[in-house]
Amino acid sequence: MAGFGIGSEIASVAATATVPITAPPETPKLPPREWVKANLFSSPFNSVLTVVSTAILLTLSWNLLKFIFNPIRQWNASATNLRLLMTRAYPEEQYLRIWVCVAIILTLAGSSMAVWRTGSAMPVTGLGRKLLATGALLVLLALLAPFSAGATVQWLLAALVVAAVGEALRRTGGRGETERTVSTLTLQVVALAGLVASLWVIPFGHHSYIPKRIPQVMHEPGTVALSTKLPWTIMLVVVVAAYFGGVLLRDRLAENALRVTLVVLWLLAPPVLVYLILRDPDFDMGHVIGTDIPIFLAYAVLGSTLLLWLTRPSTGEIGRIVAALVLLAGFATFLSPMRMVLRLDLLLLATFALAAPTFAGGLRARKRYTGAWLVLLGVMSWLITSINTASTVRVPGGFFIGGLAITLMVAIFTIVLSVPLGIALALARTSSMPIFRLLATWFIEFVRGVPLITILIFFSIMLPLFLPRGMHLGEVAAVIIGFVLFSAAYMAENIRGGLQSVTRGQHEAAEAVGMTTAQKTVFIVLPQALRVAIPPLVGHCIGVFKETSLLAIIGVFDLLYMARYVVPGQTEFMGSARESILFVIPIYWIVCSRMSKASQRIEQRTGLGER
Amino acid sequence: MKSKYWKLLAVFLSIGIVAAACGSDDDAGTTTTAAPTTAAPTTAAPTTQVEVVQGGSLLDTVQARGTLHCGVSGSAVAFSETQPDGSVTGIDADFCRAVAAAVTGSADNVEFTALTASERFTAVQTGDVDVLMRNTTWTQSRDSSVGMDFGPTTYYDGQQLMARVSDGFSGSSQVADIDGSVVCTNVGTTTEKNIAEAALLAGAEITLLGFETSDEVYETFIAGGCDITTTDGSALVGRKAKQQPADQEWVIFPATPISKEPLGPTYGQNDSAWADAVNWTVYAMIILDEYGITSANVDDHVGDEAEVGRLLGGEGELQSGMGLAPDAFYQVIKQVGSYGEVYDRNLNPVGLYREGSANAGWLDGGLIYSPPAR
């Protein structure tokens, strides 16, 4: 898969980039002479390889440093435009909403870290060794970089301080029984606290324009640091508090229930943050009470009754016919004009009705199934209502958010929506029913035969021209649909690969214990298939995240477009495109490397490659 | 037999999931208003929802909505820049504000939509924007087959070349002098075609180097990778003012550009009332500039005789006759400024001045000219 290829490429690039740098052969203090000899100069070929790659690495870093520390570089451009790069034109007076969102995500992240027991104990001597290596690396860079003599001395001093701290830690760390350890989480918090503290000291960027009828340059520029130092300090406190809260809950409550709750909260977070907090729907209560709630209640009562009846073991074949009729009715609603919410609710009901016989059983099971229907119906009704309501946040431009926020939003929605669609397509493609197999095959092969750009342009530019008058598809919704369809086709093939790895014996064993096809698929085949498909799936997700930058072609102002065109399009920062691109590279890298780390954790947890 | 049913069910279930996933997403940013009974149309854009005035002019729609939807570039230096706080500035942005002031009474009633070059005309056709102020060149094909109409030119641009004085170039150099040079430009634009044609006509043999972004072009030019760069004159002047290193001296030539790039407001065709409103906003700014009226002194001239008085609302029937408020153009001058003011505010900082250019008034030998207001 293309996405997988890119993912593994990143991993290999990261590996080649970091391994020789953390252990450069020029630092005689760090590794013993034998280690160097055994690892880097073991054979003539190996020696040549070491020398050549060292030369290449040194030239590369020298040129990079020459570029970065060139006085004509406008690094101020990224610092000053941080807000633009993160959220585009979100209004200043409403910015609290962004911070609330960040706080919610950090709370979830902090408590998840506690509940899943992330972080590990790291020996203090190991930490010392790492700091020592960092100091050596800094010395190397300071000598390479085209600094003035004064600056070189300053950097060298800083490097020596780092190395000295490392050496001290290494010596005091203890050994064997007396070895002291430190949690990696503590180290991360210390690093974050250092970053936040730097906001209070260093005036990053300047935020020089004041919005007026005719915007003017302020005489006394404020700084980006000025407006973010307090919020980020609060965020640091929030994430630490969330972690300890998570520890408390973990020790007092059932761990499994806590994990399920957190997963549900994570899944609920994107729509809640986007549609409730960032957009803040301006509810017309009369309409909500007069129309939305009655529709919900009607569906809740009728649907529950239907589902309770359908899940009765005694209902039998007639239930399936009724369910199929509901589905037909759901599709038929598109023939006559009516509210979209009526159609969607009916389709959801049809889905539940069709699946109902699988969940047939005792009263408790039936009640639980009906409860699931009610919860899903409630979430969907709320989403549709809040989406269909005007926002109280007035933001200029085509969409209320941009920059990194829209990159993340499109990536998350695409990944979350295309996974179930991909599973459905993979199942359909491997099914024994020719119509569905053909449809799925055609769809997958067609989508994979068309470039993503074509699909995006079709959905954003052509589709609005085909839509009937009065029907309007928001640009972001259009591209997310296009993206989901594209991504699902690739996901389906990844999952199909997993499905084929499940041996015939598993199928037969499942059938032998009397499982139905649905039970066999859900409980035997899919778990094994998905486990095998994790690496390509995560590779694909990384690909999706990076492909969001193609949105720029159709005028969605994502992070890369901001850095490449909008920031250099300011009179003040004309010609700063390369600085901005260098600034966004680490952002993309951090997100992608986190995803790949998560994939490794899941692989370990599911024992992939071990059994 | 039973397993067949189950297969059918499994597939139906998967289709159902698909339908639900697509369906809910479909609604997630859509206004699926198949019937008039449906709730107010929704877009993700937080706009006040106003019904489109059926069959009427866009002018009525914009006035009913109270907000002008203006399409800009959002990343064009001095024309429409996005500032760090998200606001849009530049000469194009100011003409948007001017139209908003004339049509709705306040220059603040404008919502900027940043558009890429490829989607700008579609945005007009689908009604996403009411008017384009997106440095769009007025050409025959755009005016006819693309389905656009063009307002009065607000900026006369034209493609020029920039080279180093140390290479023997001067302001009086001609295209024929670039024989044997390496020329850098952006790929995929008319700029590339124009320079190739001009060099062919002048009998000069050149090597064209194409780059994806302008920044790469100028980095290469500074580093000596090319002898000449070429693009619209306004951009060259800005780059020269901003990026010329201390040890180089750049010069822009030929004095007469090798292409004509008249930039101005663009809107959908066959809507005269809307076209009149946009055009006469620009004309009023040009006429009042000829009389030396600015946002600072406009209050002293409200009661003036003749043309100034007519435009500023003394006798309002001219404006009322075209569906605007009598004091529409007073608001434009008061809140945004006259043509010269808007030009100087946005283009002087990047080194573009009206004097001696095609953008001087017709009385000063330029091309900025307006029909009389009477």
mmCIF file of C-alpha atoms in Angstrom, chain B residues 18-345:
data_model
loop_
_atom_site.group_PDB
_atom_site.id
_atom_site.type_symbol
_atom_site.label_atom_id
_atom_site.label_comp_id
_atom_site.label_asym_id
_atom_site.label_seq_id
_atom_site.Cartn_x
_atom_site.Cartn_y
_atom_site.Cartn_z
ATOM 1 C CA VAL B 18 -22.235 2.403 5.043
ATOM 2 C CA ALA B 19 -25.488 4.218 4.477
ATOM 3 C CA ALA B 20 -25.617 5.469 8.023
ATOM 4 C CA ALA B 21 -21.982 6.545 8.005
ATOM 5 C CA CYS B 22 -22.332 8.308 4.687
ATOM 6 C CA GLY B 23 -25.729 9.621 5.523
ATOM 7 C CA SER B 24 -24.841 11.227 8.798
ATOM 8 C CA ASP B 25 -21.712 12.657 7.283
ATOM 9 C CA ASP B 26 -23.711 13.808 4.308
ATOM 10 C CA ASP B 27 -25.805 15.867 6.633
ATOM 11 C CA ALA B 28 -22.799 16.913 8.630
ATOM 12 C CA GLY B 29 -22.174 19.973 6.614
ATOM 13 C CA THR B 30 -24.946 20.001 4.208
ATOM 14 C CA THR B 31 -28.153 21.605 3.727
ATOM 15 C CA THR B 32 -30.138 18.898 2.344
ATOM 16 C CA THR B 33 -33.062 21.080 1.677
ATOM 17 C CA ALA B 34 -35.090 19.151 -0.773
ATOM 18 C CA ALA B 35 -38.226 20.807 0.472
ATOM 19 C CA PRO B 36 -39.036 24.302 1.588
ATOM 20 C CA THR B 37 -40.279 22.863 4.889
ATOM 21 C CA THR B 38 -36.746 21.985 5.947
ATOM 22 C CA ALA B 39 -34.949 23.989 8.553
ATOM 23 C CA ALA B 40 -32.831 26.950 7.596
ATOM 24 C CA PRO B 41 -30.108 26.016 5.140
ATOM 25 C CA THR B 42 -26.891 25.141 6.818
ATOM 26 C CA THR B 43 -23.358 25.447 5.914
ATOM 27 C CA ALA B 44 -20.465 25.095 8.214
ATOM 28 C CA ALA B 45 -19.936 28.782 7.626
ATOM 29 C CA PRO B 46 -21.572 30.702 10.417
ATOM 30 C CA THR B 47 -23.559 33.117 8.353
ATOM 31 C CA THR B 48 -26.942 34.497 9.062
ATOM 32 C CA GLN B 49 -29.271 32.619 6.852
ATOM 33 C CA VAL B 50 -31.186 34.705 4.391
ATOM 34 C CA GLU B 51 -33.314 33.460 1.589
ATOM 35 C CA VAL B 52 -31.971 34.102 -1.850
ATOM 36 C CA VAL B 53 -34.180 36.635 -3.530
ATOM 37 C CA GLN B 54 -35.531 34.559 -6.367
ATOM 38 C CA GLY B 55 -35.285 36.037 -9.815
ATOM 39 C CA GLY B 56 -33.972 39.327 -8.477
ATOM 40 C CA SER B 57 -30.557 40.854 -8.706
ATOM 41 C CA LEU B 58 -27.667 39.860 -6.502
ATOM 42 C CA LEU B 59 -27.904 43.431 -5.236
ATOM 43 C CA ASP B 60 -31.212 42.650 -3.500
ATOM 44 C CA THR B 61 -29.780 39.432 -2.089
ATOM 45 C CA VAL B 62 -26.737 41.152 -0.641
ATOM 46 C CA GLN B 63 -28.828 43.965 0.800
ATOM 47 C CA ALA B 64 -31.242 41.483 2.370
ATOM 48 C CA ARG B 65 -28.374 39.439 3.745
ATOM 49 C CA GLY B 66 -26.593 42.555 5.020
ATOM 50 C CA THR B 67 -23.181 41.024 4.295
ATOM 51 C CA LEU B 68 -21.062 41.018 1.178
ATOM 52 C CA HIS B 69 -19.325 37.741 0.349
ATOM 53 C CA CYS B 70 -16.106 38.773 -1.301
ATOM 54 C CA GLY B 71 -13.638 36.387 -2.919
ATOM 55 C CA VAL B 72 -9.990 37.315 -2.427
ATOM 56 C CA SER B 73 -6.654 35.577 -2.719
ATOM 57 C CA GLY B 74 -5.644 35.843 0.925
ATOM 58 C CA SER B 75 -1.984 35.333 0.065
ATOM 59 C CA ALA B 76 -1.086 38.066 -2.427
ATOM 60 C CA VAL B 77 1.318 40.652 -1.039
ATOM 61 C CA ALA B 78 -0.264 44.120 -0.882
ATOM 62 C CA PHE B 79 -3.392 42.945 -2.768
ATOM 63 C CA SER B 80 -4.999 40.696 -0.180
ATOM 64 C CA GLU B 81 -2.885 39.513 2.709
ATOM 65 C CA THR B 82 -4.072 37.482 5.676
ATOM 66 C CA GLN B 83 -2.701 39.130 8.775
ATOM 67 C CA PRO B 84 -1.549 37.225 11.875
ATOM 68 C CA ASP B 85 -4.929 37.836 13.522
ATOM 69 C CA GLY B 86 -6.818 36.466 10.511
ATOM 70 C CA SER B 87 -8.012 39.816 9.167
ATOM 71 C CA VAL B 88 -7.553 40.533 5.482
ATOM 72 C CA THR B 89 -5.795 43.673 4.249
ATOM 73 C CA GLY B 90 -4.667 44.962 0.875
ATOM 74 C CA ILE B 91 -6.025 46.929 -2.060
ATOM 75 C CA ASP B 92 -8.353 44.116 -3.154
ATOM 76 C CA ALA B 93 -9.651 43.775 0.400
ATOM 77 C CA ASP B 94 -10.280 47.525 0.542
ATOM 78 C CA PHE B 95 -12.320 47.442 -2.672
ATOM 79 C CA CYS B 96 -14.391 44.657 -1.046
ATOM 80 C CA ARG B 97 -14.932 46.929 1.949
ATOM 81 C CA ALA B 98 -15.853 49.781 -0.390
ATOM 82 C CA VAL B 99 -18.542 47.721 -2.148
ATOM 83 C CA ALA B 100 -19.837 46.569 1.248
ATOM 84 C CA ALA B 101 -20.026 50.192 2.424
ATOM 85 C CA ALA B 102 -21.928 51.235 -0.692
ATOM 86 C CA VAL B 103 -24.389 48.334 -0.681
ATOM 87 C CA THR B 104 -24.962 47.708 3.034
ATOM 88 C CA GLY B 105 -23.878 51.006 4.607
ATOM 89 C CA SER B 106 -20.949 49.634 6.585
ATOM 90 C CA ALA B 107 -17.492 48.610 5.434
ATOM 91 C CA ASP B 108 -17.462 45.971 8.163
ATOM 92 C CA ASN B 109 -20.268 43.965 6.558
ATOM 93 C CA VAL B 110 -17.957 41.922 4.428
ATOM 94 C CA GLU B 111 -17.002 38.303 4.698
ATOM 95 C CA PHE B 112 -13.789 37.383 2.923
ATOM 96 C CA THR B 113 -13.432 34.011 1.269
ATOM 97 C CA ALA B 114 -9.894 33.122 0.330
ATOM 98 C CA LEU B 115 -9.897 31.320 -3.007
ATOM 99 C CA THR B 116 -7.258 29.578 -5.054
ATOM 100 C CA ALA B 117 -6.864 30.467 -8.714
ATOM 101 C CA SER B 118 -8.514 27.240 -9.840
ATOM 102 C CA GLU B 119 -11.716 27.601 -7.858
ATOM 103 C CA ARG B 120 -12.387 31.334 -8.088
ATOM 104 C CA PHE B 121 -14.833 31.269 -11.024
ATOM 105 C CA THR B 122 -16.715 28.258 -9.672
ATOM 106 C CA ALA B 123 -17.141 30.133 -6.412
ATOM 107 C CA VAL B 124 -18.915 32.929 -8.315
ATOM 108 C CA GLN B 125 -21.018 30.504 -10.330
ATOM 109 C CA THR B 126 -22.198 28.572 -7.285
ATOM 110 C CA GLY B 127 -22.962 31.797 -5.426
ATOM 111 C CA ASP B 128 -20.390 31.242 -2.702
ATOM 112 C CA VAL B 129 -19.075 34.738 -3.343
ATOM 113 C CA ASP B 130 -20.858 37.773 -4.758
ATOM 114 C CA VAL B 131 -17.824 39.419 -6.272
ATOM 115 C CA LEU B 132 -14.203 38.486 -6.900
ATOM 116 C CA MET B 133 -11.482 40.935 -5.995
ATOM 117 C CA ARG B 134 -8.753 38.438 -6.589
ATOM 118 C CA ASN B 135 -6.163 40.031 -8.872
ATOM 119 C CA THR B 136 -7.987 38.487 -11.804
ATOM 120 C CA THR B 137 -6.880 39.552 -15.282
ATOM 121 C CA TRP B 138 -9.643 40.640 -17.603
ATOM 122 C CA THR B 139 -9.389 38.452 -20.699
ATOM 123 C CA GLN B 140 -11.634 37.703 -23.639
ATOM 124 C CA SER B 141 -12.235 34.072 -22.754
ATOM 125 C CA ARG B 142 -13.056 34.827 -19.124
ATOM 126 C CA ASP B 143 -15.413 37.581 -20.192
ATOM 127 C CA SER B 144 -17.183 35.355 -22.706
ATOM 128 C CA SER B 145 -16.999 31.577 -22.367
ATOM 129 C CA VAL B 146 -16.108 31.395 -18.658
ATOM 130 C CA GLY B 147 -19.240 33.407 -17.920
ATOM 131 C CA MET B 148 -17.797 36.330 -15.996
ATOM 132 C CA ASP B 149 -18.299 40.051 -16.282
ATOM 133 C CA PHE B 150 -15.580 42.508 -15.397
ATOM 134 C CA GLY B 151 -15.785 45.854 -13.654
ATOM 135 C CA PRO B 152 -13.523 48.864 -14.146
ATOM 136 C CA THR B 153 -9.846 48.060 -13.880
ATOM 137 C CA THR B 154 -8.530 49.020 -10.477
ATOM 138 C CA TYR B 155 -4.899 48.180 -11.151
ATOM 139 C CA TYR B 156 -3.050 48.073 -14.477
ATOM 140 C CA ASP B 157 -0.400 45.426 -14.110
ATOM 141 C CA GLY B 158 1.879 43.891 -16.705
ATOM 142 C CA GLN B 159 4.624 41.341 -16.877
ATOM 143 C CA GLN B 160 8.157 42.673 -16.624
ATOM 144 C CA LEU B 161 11.622 41.266 -16.094
ATOM 145 C CA MET B 162 14.136 41.776 -13.324
ATOM 146 C CA ALA B 163 17.894 41.340 -13.619
ATOM 147 C CA ARG B 164 21.099 42.402 -11.899
ATOM 148 C CA VAL B 165 22.762 45.694 -12.841
ATOM 149 C CA SER B 166 26.103 43.914 -12.566
ATOM 150 C CA ASP B 167 25.088 41.746 -15.536
ATOM 151 C CA GLY B 168 24.853 44.870 -17.687
ATOM 152 C CA PHE B 169 21.125 45.428 -17.509
ATOM 153 C CA SER B 170 19.490 48.813 -16.967
ATOM 154 C CA GLY B 171 16.007 50.276 -16.881
ATOM 155 C CA SER B 172 16.179 50.851 -20.630
ATOM 156 C CA SER B 173 17.040 47.219 -21.471
ATOM 157 C CA GLN B 174 14.745 45.421 -23.875
ATOM 158 C CA VAL B 175 13.646 41.810 -24.230
ATOM 159 C CA ALA B 176 16.142 41.375 -27.093
ATOM 160 C CA ASP B 177 18.970 42.045 -24.607
ATOM 161 C CA ILE B 178 18.274 38.871 -22.620
ATOM 162 C CA ASP B 179 19.624 36.657 -25.386
ATOM 163 C CA GLY B 180 21.408 33.663 -23.862
ATOM 164 C CA SER B 181 20.099 34.239 -20.317
ATOM 165 C CA VAL B 182 18.606 31.803 -17.861
ATOM 166 C CA VAL B 183 15.100 33.000 -16.951
ATOM 167 C CA CYS B 184 13.307 31.820 -13.795
ATOM 168 C CA THR B 185 9.561 31.908 -13.384
ATOM 169 C CA ASN B 186 6.604 30.080 -11.841
ATOM 170 C CA VAL B 187 5.414 27.026 -13.711
ATOM 171 C CA GLY B 188 1.914 26.602 -14.999
ATOM 172 C CA THR B 189 1.047 30.283 -15.264
ATOM 173 C CA THR B 190 0.596 32.553 -18.249
ATOM 174 C CA THR B 191 3.838 34.213 -17.161
ATOM 175 C CA GLU B 192 5.764 31.285 -18.600
ATOM 176 C CA LYS B 193 3.926 31.496 -21.930
ATOM 177 C CA ASN B 194 4.254 35.280 -22.162
ATOM 178 C CA ILE B 195 8.031 35.350 -21.736
ATOM 179 C CA ALA B 196 8.518 32.512 -24.199
ATOM 180 C CA GLU B 197 6.415 34.364 -26.789
ATOM 181 C CA ALA B 198 8.117 37.701 -26.128
ATOM 182 C CA ALA B 199 11.590 36.159 -26.421
ATOM 183 C CA LEU B 200 10.611 34.439 -29.668
ATOM 184 C CA LEU B 201 9.309 37.714 -31.129
ATOM 185 C CA ALA B 202 12.434 39.594 -30.058
ATOM 186 C CA GLY B 203 14.683 36.881 -31.447
ATOM 187 C CA ALA B 204 16.300 36.136 -28.086
ATOM 188 C CA GLU B 205 17.227 32.588 -27.140
ATOM 189 C CA ILE B 206 16.551 31.917 -23.455
ATOM 190 C CA THR B 207 16.603 28.988 -21.064
ATOM 191 C CA LEU B 208 13.426 28.810 -18.981
ATOM 192 C CA LEU B 209 13.616 27.434 -15.432
ATOM 193 C CA GLY B 210 10.249 26.723 -13.819
ATOM 194 C CA PHE B 211 9.590 26.670 -10.062
ATOM 195 C CA GLU B 212 6.569 25.733 -8.007
ATOM 196 C CA THR B 213 6.459 28.800 -5.755
ATOM 197 C CA SER B 214 7.627 32.386 -6.176
ATOM 198 C CA ASP B 215 9.841 32.117 -3.118
ATOM 199 C CA GLU B 216 11.901 29.412 -4.801
ATOM 200 C CA VAL B 217 12.255 31.622 -7.875
ATOM 201 C CA TYR B 218 13.736 34.472 -5.860
ATOM 202 C CA GLU B 219 15.953 32.238 -3.735
ATOM 203 C CA THR B 220 17.454 30.881 -6.938
ATOM 204 C CA PHE B 221 17.748 34.361 -8.407
ATOM 205 C CA ILE B 222 19.552 35.660 -5.314
ATOM 206 C CA ALA B 223 21.880 32.660 -5.303
ATOM 207 C CA GLY B 224 22.775 33.332 -8.943
ATOM 208 C CA GLY B 225 20.999 30.286 -10.368
ATOM 209 C CA CYS B 226 19.312 32.480 -12.955
ATOM 210 C CA ASP B 227 20.054 35.787 -14.663
ATOM 211 C CA ILE B 228 16.496 37.000 -15.025
ATOM 212 C CA THR B 229 13.242 36.528 -13.160
ATOM 213 C CA THR B 230 9.937 37.497 -14.623
ATOM 214 C CA THR B 231 6.411 37.974 -13.309
ATOM 215 C CA ASP B 232 3.890 40.794 -12.934
ATOM 216 C CA GLY B 233 5.523 44.160 -12.361
ATOM 217 C CA SER B 234 3.747 44.739 -9.043
ATOM 218 C CA ALA B 235 5.260 41.558 -7.589
ATOM 219 C CA LEU B 236 8.736 42.378 -8.928
ATOM 220 C CA VAL B 237 8.693 45.793 -7.277
ATOM 221 C CA GLY B 238 7.651 44.241 -3.977
ATOM 222 C CA ARG B 239 10.358 41.593 -4.129
ATOM 223 C CA LYS B 240 12.981 44.192 -5.019
ATOM 224 C CA ALA B 241 11.976 46.387 -2.100
ATOM 225 C CA LYS B 242 11.996 43.476 0.321
ATOM 226 C CA GLN B 243 14.559 40.926 -0.772
ATOM 227 C CA GLN B 244 17.344 42.702 -2.682
ATOM 228 C CA PRO B 245 20.568 41.787 -0.837
ATOM 229 C CA ALA B 246 23.043 44.506 0.089
ATOM 230 C CA ASP B 247 25.636 43.283 -2.403
ATOM 231 C CA GLN B 248 23.344 43.162 -5.424
ATOM 232 C CA GLU B 249 21.449 45.794 -7.366
ATOM 233 C CA TRP B 250 18.376 44.704 -9.241
ATOM 234 C CA VAL B 251 16.684 46.521 -12.088
ATOM 235 C CA ILE B 252 13.240 46.094 -13.601
ATOM 236 C CA PHE B 253 12.698 46.397 -17.371
ATOM 237 C CA PRO B 254 11.369 46.925 -20.015
ATOM 238 C CA ALA B 255 9.518 50.121 -19.136
ATOM 239 C CA THR B 256 6.584 48.959 -21.263
ATOM 240 C CA PRO B 257 5.492 45.583 -19.877
ATOM 241 C CA ILE B 258 5.477 42.560 -22.171
ATOM 242 C CA SER B 259 1.886 41.712 -21.272
ATOM 243 C CA LYS B 260 -1.297 43.513 -20.280
ATOM 244 C CA GLU B 261 -2.803 42.457 -16.960
ATOM 245 C CA PRO B 262 -5.762 44.679 -16.134
ATOM 246 C CA LEU B 263 -6.989 43.648 -12.676
ATOM 247 C CA GLY B 264 -10.421 44.536 -11.398
ATOM 248 C CA PRO B 265 -13.673 43.330 -9.853
ATOM 249 C CA THR B 266 -15.190 40.210 -11.415
ATOM 250 C CA TYR B 267 -18.754 38.950 -11.052
ATOM 251 C CA GLY B 268 -21.204 36.612 -12.727
ATOM 252 C CA GLN B 269 -22.554 37.764 -16.091
ATOM 253 C CA ASN B 270 -25.999 39.163 -16.943
ATOM 254 C CA ASP B 271 -26.766 40.939 -13.681
ATOM 255 C CA SER B 272 -26.767 44.615 -14.574
ATOM 256 C CA ALA B 273 -28.022 45.977 -11.263
ATOM 257 C CA TRP B 274 -25.250 44.231 -9.355
ATOM 258 C CA ALA B 275 -22.644 45.182 -11.981
ATOM 259 C CA ASP B 276 -23.726 48.834 -11.756
ATOM 260 C CA ALA B 277 -23.419 48.853 -7.980
ATOM 261 C CA VAL B 278 -19.889 47.403 -8.058
ATOM 262 C CA ASN B 279 -18.729 49.484 -11.027
ATOM 263 C CA TRP B 280 -20.004 52.791 -9.721
ATOM 264 C CA THR B 281 -18.465 52.185 -6.321
ATOM 265 C CA VAL B 282 -15.105 52.026 -8.079
ATOM 266 C CA TYR B 283 -15.973 54.961 -10.370
ATOM 267 C CA ALA B 284 -17.031 57.098 -7.414
ATOM 268 C CA MET B 285 -13.718 56.394 -5.699
ATOM 269 C CA ILE B 286 -11.862 57.416 -8.868
ATOM 270 C CA ILE B 287 -13.917 60.591 -9.518
ATOM 271 C CA LEU B 288 -13.710 61.802 -5.926
ATOM 272 C CA ASP B 289 -9.982 61.139 -5.964
ATOM 273 C CA GLU B 290 -9.717 63.474 -8.965
ATOM 274 C CA TYR B 291 -11.317 66.181 -6.820
ATOM 275 C CA GLY B 292 -8.848 65.487 -4.015
ATOM 276 C CA ILE B 293 -11.474 64.221 -1.603
ATOM 277 C CA THR B 294 -10.300 61.806 1.085
ATOM 278 C CA SER B 295 -11.798 60.164 4.126
ATOM 279 C CA ALA B 296 -10.314 63.025 6.174
ATOM 280 C CA ASN B 297 -11.967 65.896 4.323
ATOM 281 C CA VAL B 298 -15.110 64.281 2.928
ATOM 282 C CA ASP B 299 -17.301 65.800 5.617
ATOM 283 C CA ASP B 300 -16.429 69.304 4.361
ATOM 284 C CA HIS B 301 -17.612 68.471 0.846
ATOM 285 C CA VAL B 302 -21.002 66.881 1.480
ATOM 286 C CA GLY B 303 -22.886 70.000 0.434
ATOM 287 C CA ASP B 304 -20.707 70.752 -2.605
ATOM 288 C CA GLU B 305 -22.048 71.681 -5.992
ATOM 289 C CA ALA B 306 -22.068 69.535 -9.127
ATOM 290 C CA GLU B 307 -20.441 66.119 -9.449
ATOM 291 C CA VAL B 308 -19.002 65.878 -5.939
ATOM 292 C CA GLY B 309 -22.317 66.858 -4.386
ATOM 293 C CA ARG B 310 -24.220 64.399 -6.547
ATOM 294 C CA LEU B 311 -21.917 61.531 -5.617
ATOM 295 C CA LEU B 312 -21.856 62.363 -1.923
ATOM 296 C CA GLY B 313 -25.632 62.344 -1.725
ATOM 297 C CA GLY B 314 -26.574 66.003 -2.131
ATOM 298 C CA GLU B 315 -29.071 65.040 -4.767
ATOM 299 C CA GLY B 316 -29.504 61.396 -4.043
ATOM 300 C CA GLU B 317 -31.596 60.385 -7.041
ATOM 301 C CA LEU B 318 -28.551 59.051 -8.923
ATOM 302 C CA GLN B 319 -27.770 56.548 -6.202
ATOM 303 C CA SER B 320 -31.415 55.848 -5.349
ATOM 304 C CA GLY B 321 -32.092 55.119 -9.008
ATOM 305 C CA MET B 322 -29.614 52.250 -8.958
ATOM 306 C CA GLY B 323 -30.925 50.771 -5.710
ATOM 307 C CA LEU B 324 -28.377 52.217 -3.315
ATOM 308 C CA ALA B 325 -28.793 54.576 -0.382
ATOM 309 C CA PRO B 326 -28.352 58.267 -1.366
ATOM 310 C CA ASP B 327 -25.258 58.541 0.819
ATOM 311 C CA ALA B 328 -23.774 55.215 -0.342
ATOM 312 C CA PHE B 329 -20.635 56.739 -1.826
ATOM 313 C CA TYR B 330 -20.210 59.121 1.093
ATOM 314 C CA GLN B 331 -19.982 56.009 3.267
ATOM 315 C CA VAL B 332 -17.443 54.497 0.879
ATOM 316 C CA ILE B 333 -15.151 57.533 1.072
ATOM 317 C CA LYS B 334 -15.711 58.054 4.790
ATOM 318 C CA GLN B 335 -15.097 54.447 5.795
ATOM 319 C CA VAL B 336 -12.627 53.220 3.206
ATOM 320 C CA GLY B 337 -11.264 56.162 1.223
ATOM 321 C CA SER B 338 -10.899 57.362 -2.331
ATOM 322 C CA TYR B 339 -8.961 55.476 -5.013
ATOM 323 C CA GLY B 340 -5.698 57.302 -4.337
ATOM 324 C CA GLU B 341 -5.976 56.795 -0.608
ATOM 325 C CA VAL B 342 -6.605 53.068 -0.951
ATOM 326 C CA TYR B 343 -3.788 52.745 -3.482
ATOM 327 C CA ASP B 344 -1.254 54.634 -1.408
ATOM 328 C CA ARG B 345 -2.158 52.882 1.824
#
